[in-house]
XYZ file of C-alpha atoms in Angstrom:
364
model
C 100.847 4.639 159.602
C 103.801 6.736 159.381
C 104.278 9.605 156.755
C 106.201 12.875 155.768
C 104.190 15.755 155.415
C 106.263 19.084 153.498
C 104.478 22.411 153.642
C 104.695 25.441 151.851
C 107.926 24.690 150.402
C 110.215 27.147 148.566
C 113.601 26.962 147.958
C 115.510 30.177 146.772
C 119.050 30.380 145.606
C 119.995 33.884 145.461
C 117.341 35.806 143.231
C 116.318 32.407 141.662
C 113.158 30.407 142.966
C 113.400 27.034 142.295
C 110.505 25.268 144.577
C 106.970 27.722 144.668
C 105.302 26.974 147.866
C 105.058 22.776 147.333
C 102.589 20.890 149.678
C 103.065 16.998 149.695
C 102.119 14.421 151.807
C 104.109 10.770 151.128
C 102.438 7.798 152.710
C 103.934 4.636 154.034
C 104.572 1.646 152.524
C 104.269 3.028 148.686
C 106.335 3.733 146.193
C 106.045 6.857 144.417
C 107.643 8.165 141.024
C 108.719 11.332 140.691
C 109.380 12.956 137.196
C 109.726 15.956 135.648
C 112.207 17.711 133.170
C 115.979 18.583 133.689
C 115.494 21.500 136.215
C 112.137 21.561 137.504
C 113.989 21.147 141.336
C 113.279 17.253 141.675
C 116.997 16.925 143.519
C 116.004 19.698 145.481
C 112.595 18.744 146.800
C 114.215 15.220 147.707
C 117.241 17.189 149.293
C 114.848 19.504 151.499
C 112.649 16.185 151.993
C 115.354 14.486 153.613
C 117.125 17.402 155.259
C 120.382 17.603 153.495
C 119.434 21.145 152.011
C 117.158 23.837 154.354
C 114.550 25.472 152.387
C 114.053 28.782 152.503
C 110.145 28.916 153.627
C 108.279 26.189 155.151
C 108.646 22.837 156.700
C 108.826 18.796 156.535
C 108.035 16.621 159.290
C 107.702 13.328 160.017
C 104.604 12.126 161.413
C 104.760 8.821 163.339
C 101.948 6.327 164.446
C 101.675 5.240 167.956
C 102.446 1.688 167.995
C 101.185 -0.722 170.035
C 99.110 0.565 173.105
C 100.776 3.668 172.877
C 97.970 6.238 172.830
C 96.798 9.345 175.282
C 93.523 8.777 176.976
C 92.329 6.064 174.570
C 93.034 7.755 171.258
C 96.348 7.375 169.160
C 99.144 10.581 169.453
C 100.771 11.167 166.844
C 104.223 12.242 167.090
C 105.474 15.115 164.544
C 108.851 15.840 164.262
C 110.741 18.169 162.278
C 113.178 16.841 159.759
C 115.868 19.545 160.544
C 118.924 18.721 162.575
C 116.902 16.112 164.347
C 118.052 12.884 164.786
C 114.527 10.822 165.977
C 113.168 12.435 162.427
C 116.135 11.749 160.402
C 116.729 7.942 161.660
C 113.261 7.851 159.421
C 115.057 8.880 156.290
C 117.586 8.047 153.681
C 118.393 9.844 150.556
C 120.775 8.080 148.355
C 121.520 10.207 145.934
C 123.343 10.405 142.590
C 127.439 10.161 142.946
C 129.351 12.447 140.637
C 133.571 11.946 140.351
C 133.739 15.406 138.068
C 132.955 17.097 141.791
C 135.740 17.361 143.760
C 134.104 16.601 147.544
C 135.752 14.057 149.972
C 133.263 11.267 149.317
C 135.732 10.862 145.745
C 138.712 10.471 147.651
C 137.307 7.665 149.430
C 137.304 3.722 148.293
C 133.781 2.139 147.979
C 134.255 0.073 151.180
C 134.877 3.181 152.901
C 131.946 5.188 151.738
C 130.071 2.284 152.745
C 131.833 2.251 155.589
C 130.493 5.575 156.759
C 127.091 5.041 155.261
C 126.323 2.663 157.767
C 127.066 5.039 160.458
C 125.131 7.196 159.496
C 122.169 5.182 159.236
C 120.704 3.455 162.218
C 118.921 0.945 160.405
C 121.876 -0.446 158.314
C 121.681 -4.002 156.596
C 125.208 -5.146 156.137
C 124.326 -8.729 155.101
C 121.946 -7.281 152.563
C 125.012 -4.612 151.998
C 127.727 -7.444 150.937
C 124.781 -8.887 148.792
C 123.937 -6.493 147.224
C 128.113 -5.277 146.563
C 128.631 -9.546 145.284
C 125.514 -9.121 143.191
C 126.728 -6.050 141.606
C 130.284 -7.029 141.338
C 131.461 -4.080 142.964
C 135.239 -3.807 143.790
C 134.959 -2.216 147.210
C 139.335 -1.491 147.393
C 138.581 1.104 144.182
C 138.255 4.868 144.620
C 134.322 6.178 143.925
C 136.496 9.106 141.864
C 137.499 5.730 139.556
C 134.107 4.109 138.828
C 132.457 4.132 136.094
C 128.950 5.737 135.448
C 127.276 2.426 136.012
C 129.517 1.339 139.383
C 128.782 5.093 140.601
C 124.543 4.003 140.684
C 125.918 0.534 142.006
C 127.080 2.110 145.360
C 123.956 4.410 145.232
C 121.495 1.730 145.399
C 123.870 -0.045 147.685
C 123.448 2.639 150.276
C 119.577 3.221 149.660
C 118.420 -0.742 149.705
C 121.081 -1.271 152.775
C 120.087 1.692 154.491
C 116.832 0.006 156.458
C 115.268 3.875 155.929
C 111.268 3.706 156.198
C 111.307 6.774 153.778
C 114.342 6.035 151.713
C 114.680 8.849 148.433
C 116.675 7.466 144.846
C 117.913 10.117 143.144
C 118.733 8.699 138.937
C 119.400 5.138 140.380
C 120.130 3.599 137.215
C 121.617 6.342 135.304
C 124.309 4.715 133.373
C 123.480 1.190 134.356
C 122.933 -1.302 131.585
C 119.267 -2.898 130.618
C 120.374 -6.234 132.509
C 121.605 -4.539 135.480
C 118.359 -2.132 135.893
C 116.217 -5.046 135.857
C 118.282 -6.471 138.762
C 117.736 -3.198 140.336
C 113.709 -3.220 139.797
C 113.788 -6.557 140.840
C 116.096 -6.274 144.703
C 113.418 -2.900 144.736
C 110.441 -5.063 144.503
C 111.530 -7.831 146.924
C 112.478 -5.571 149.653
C 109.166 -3.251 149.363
C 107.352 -6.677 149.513
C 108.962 -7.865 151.994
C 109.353 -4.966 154.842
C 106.391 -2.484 153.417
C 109.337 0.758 152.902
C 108.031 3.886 151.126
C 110.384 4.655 147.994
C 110.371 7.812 146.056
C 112.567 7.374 142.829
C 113.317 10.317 140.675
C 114.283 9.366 137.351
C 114.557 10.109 133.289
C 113.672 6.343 132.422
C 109.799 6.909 132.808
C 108.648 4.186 130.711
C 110.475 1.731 131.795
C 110.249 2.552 135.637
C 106.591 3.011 135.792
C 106.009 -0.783 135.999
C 107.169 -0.312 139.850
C 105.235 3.242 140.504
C 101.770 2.944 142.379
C 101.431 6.959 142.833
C 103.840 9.645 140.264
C 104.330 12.637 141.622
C 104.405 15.159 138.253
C 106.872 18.618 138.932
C 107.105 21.069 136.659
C 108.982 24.206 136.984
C 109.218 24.039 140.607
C 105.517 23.037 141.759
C 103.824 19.781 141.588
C 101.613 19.627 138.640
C 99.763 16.114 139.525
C 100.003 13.367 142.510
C 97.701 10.478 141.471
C 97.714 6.914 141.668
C 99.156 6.031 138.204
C 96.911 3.284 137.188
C 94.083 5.925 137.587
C 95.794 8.906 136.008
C 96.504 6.617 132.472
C 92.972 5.919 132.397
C 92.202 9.303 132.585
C 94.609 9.992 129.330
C 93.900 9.572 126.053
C 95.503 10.262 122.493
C 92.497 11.826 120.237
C 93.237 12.243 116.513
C 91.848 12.495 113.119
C 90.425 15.748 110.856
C 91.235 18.737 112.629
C 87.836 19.670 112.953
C 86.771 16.540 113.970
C 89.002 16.149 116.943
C 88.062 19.651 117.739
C 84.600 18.823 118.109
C 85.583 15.375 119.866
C 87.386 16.895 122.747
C 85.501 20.135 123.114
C 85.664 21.085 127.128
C 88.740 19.503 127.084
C 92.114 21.146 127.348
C 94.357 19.844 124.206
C 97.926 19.416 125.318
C 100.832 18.774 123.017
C 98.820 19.255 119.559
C 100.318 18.116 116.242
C 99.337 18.912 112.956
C 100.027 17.272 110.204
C 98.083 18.649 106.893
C 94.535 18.587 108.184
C 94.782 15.925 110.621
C 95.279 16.652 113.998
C 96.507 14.725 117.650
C 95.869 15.721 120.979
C 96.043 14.436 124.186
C 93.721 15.142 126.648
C 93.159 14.141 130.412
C 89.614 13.064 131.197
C 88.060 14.870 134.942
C 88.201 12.888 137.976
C 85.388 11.089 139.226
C 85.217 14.166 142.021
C 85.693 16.651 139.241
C 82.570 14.351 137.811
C 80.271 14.935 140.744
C 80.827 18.213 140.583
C 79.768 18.307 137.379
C 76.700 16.722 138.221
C 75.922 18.530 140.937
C 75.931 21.574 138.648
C 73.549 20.034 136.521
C 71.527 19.184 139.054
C 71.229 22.541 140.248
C 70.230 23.589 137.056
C 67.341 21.901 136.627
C 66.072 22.937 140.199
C 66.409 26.495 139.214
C 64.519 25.384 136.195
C 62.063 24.135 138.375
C 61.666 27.236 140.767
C 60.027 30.736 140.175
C 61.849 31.876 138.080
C 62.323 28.815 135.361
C 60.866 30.957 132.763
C 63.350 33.099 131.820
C 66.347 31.951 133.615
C 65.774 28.887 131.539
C 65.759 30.317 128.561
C 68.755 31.695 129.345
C 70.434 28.361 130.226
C 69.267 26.702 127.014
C 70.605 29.077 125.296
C 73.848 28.877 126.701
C 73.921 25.231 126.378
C 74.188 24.597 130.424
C 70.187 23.124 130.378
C 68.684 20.175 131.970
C 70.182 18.323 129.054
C 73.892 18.584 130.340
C 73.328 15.779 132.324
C 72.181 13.531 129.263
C 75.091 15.018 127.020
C 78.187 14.730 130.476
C 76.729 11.121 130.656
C 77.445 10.428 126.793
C 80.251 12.501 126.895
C 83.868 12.412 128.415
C 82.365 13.963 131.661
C 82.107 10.598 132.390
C 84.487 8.482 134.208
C 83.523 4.727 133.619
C 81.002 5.200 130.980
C 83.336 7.482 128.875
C 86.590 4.655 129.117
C 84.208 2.243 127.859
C 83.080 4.233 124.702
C 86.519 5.135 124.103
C 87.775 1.655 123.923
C 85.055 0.133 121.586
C 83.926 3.212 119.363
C 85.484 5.393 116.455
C 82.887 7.560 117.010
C 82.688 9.550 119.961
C 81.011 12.963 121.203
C 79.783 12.593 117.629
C 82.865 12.808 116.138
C 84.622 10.213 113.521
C 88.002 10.170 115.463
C 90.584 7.945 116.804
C 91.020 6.771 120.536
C 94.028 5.420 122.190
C 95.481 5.140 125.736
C 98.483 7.436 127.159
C 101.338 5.913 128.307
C 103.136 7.741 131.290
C 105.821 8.752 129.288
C 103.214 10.218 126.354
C 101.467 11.781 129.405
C 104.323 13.618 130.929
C 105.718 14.715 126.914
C 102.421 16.215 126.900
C 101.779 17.925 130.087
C 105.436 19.284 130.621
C 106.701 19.694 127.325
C 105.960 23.107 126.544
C 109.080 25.324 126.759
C 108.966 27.832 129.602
């Protein structure tokens, strides 16, 4: 299996850092969400990832798979290649990114068929029958100038080029900015098939989180240039929750949790909150564990006195297992009961969009 593997990524544009030292690994034959807000350097990472812009520090590479009886003394070699100004690494790639006919660059002079045109040259993997689907499908006039399309005709031709392109790692920068409800459905729809059908890795930046995560498996989560999260999304939302009720309640509720994006209103209170995972768990219960051994030792006298009273006793395992500590056991409370951790509050899922709100945002 073939991936891309960026390390220690930073991206500096004169005194201003824009990408702090990012590690991130994407896998084949997924396709991965990334969000964050206006700024946090998503067009950037996807510009370094596919090697349109250098970074300053650190390095991508793409990491290819042996195929077929191609191995060194009976185990598989895998080939790494650099991403910069190499041609093996970038036949790997495509990064179709967002068309703009305020900036005044060559590609604006040009008429669609044109741009396509040179697209395909570019890419050694080109698809034209797919490409004149895709530009009938669309109803794209290919004799008009990309300076003279509309918003919507401008994300046409982008997800022309990125669908066409045959890339195994192929980036979407705002693919349906601008497109209408009918026409984004098309686009989740031509995504879909052609993921199903040749096993591509996608990595979509976009605003329209709630309506894109349908398509995500993993989101990738940047905030002010470093990755916050990477997760398999169906996990992550049932990590997240919405707790709210009496301020003092949902205190009590979520204590050992961190609250993000709190609301008041009079003396009711909403938080969101995202549960450990089930590593983060084991930990936990490893601690505990280790507790009651010391409790057991020498010296359980008075070291476990001391424990007690700083609520970390043997009964931390009972109260992690009642608690949200709990993976499985916790998601099932949570869904059935108004009470929880002993508290009269209410319980509801996260959606991604509700997630990211909370998590990123805070002003900076």
């Amino acid at each position: 299996m073939n991936r891309i593997v960026a390390s220690g990524i930073v991206k500096r544009y004169g005194e201003k850092e824009v990408l702090h030292g990012i590690d991130l690994e994407l896998e084949q034959g997924k396709i991965y969400g990334l969000i964050g807000r206006n700024g946090a350097g998503k067009t950037t990472l996807l510009s370094i990832l596919s090697a349109q812009n250098p970074a300053t520090e650190g390095n991508v590479a793409v990491e290819i798979s042996p195929g077929a009886g191609e191995s060194e003394g009976g185990q598989p070699t895998v080939i790494r290649e650099a991403v910069w100004e190499n041609p093996k690494a970038l036949s790997h790639l495509c990064f179709s990114r967002e068309l703009n006919t305020m900036v005044g660059n060559s590609a604006n002079t040009m008429k669609v068929k044109e741009y396509l045109k040179i697209a395909s040259l570019f890419l050694p993997h080109w698809d034209q029958k797919m490409a004149d689907r895709l530009v009938a499908e669309f109803g794209l006039d290919t004799k008009k100038k990309i300076s003279k399309l509309s918003k919507g005709m401008l994300s046409m031709v982008t997800i022309v080029v990125a669908l066409a392109s045959g890339a195994e790692f192929t980036f979407l920068d705002e693919p349906v900015a601008g497109l209408d409800v009918v026409a984004r459905e098309k686009f989740y729809q031509l995504l879909l098939e052609e993921f199903t059908e040749t096993g591509r890795t996608f990595v979509i930046s976009t605003h329209i989180i709630e309506e894109a995560a349908d398509i995500f498996e993993e989101v990738i989560l940047l905030d002010d240039g470093k990755i916050l999260l990477k997760e398999n999304l169906e996990e992550l939302l049932e990590r997240a929750w919405c707790v709210s009720g009496r301020e003092d309640e949902v205190d009590r509720a979520t204590a050992g949790y961190t609250q993000h994006h709190v609301e008041r209103l009079g003396r009711s209170k909403s938080v969101t909150i995202l549960e450990p995972k089930p590593d983060e768990v084991q930990d936990s219960v490893q601690s505990v564990q280790m507790t009651e051994r010391i409790q057991d030792s020498d010296r359980s006298g008075q070291m476990a006195e001391k424990l007690q009273d700083s609520d970390r006793s043997g009964q931390m395992t009972e109260k992690i297992q009642e608690s949200g500590f709990m993976g499985q056991v916790s998601t099932a409370r949570m869904k059935n009961a108004a009470h929880w951790n002993g508290a009269d509050v209410t319980v509801q899922k996260v959606s991604l969009q509700k997630l990211f709100v909370a998590l990123c945002g805070e002003e900076h």
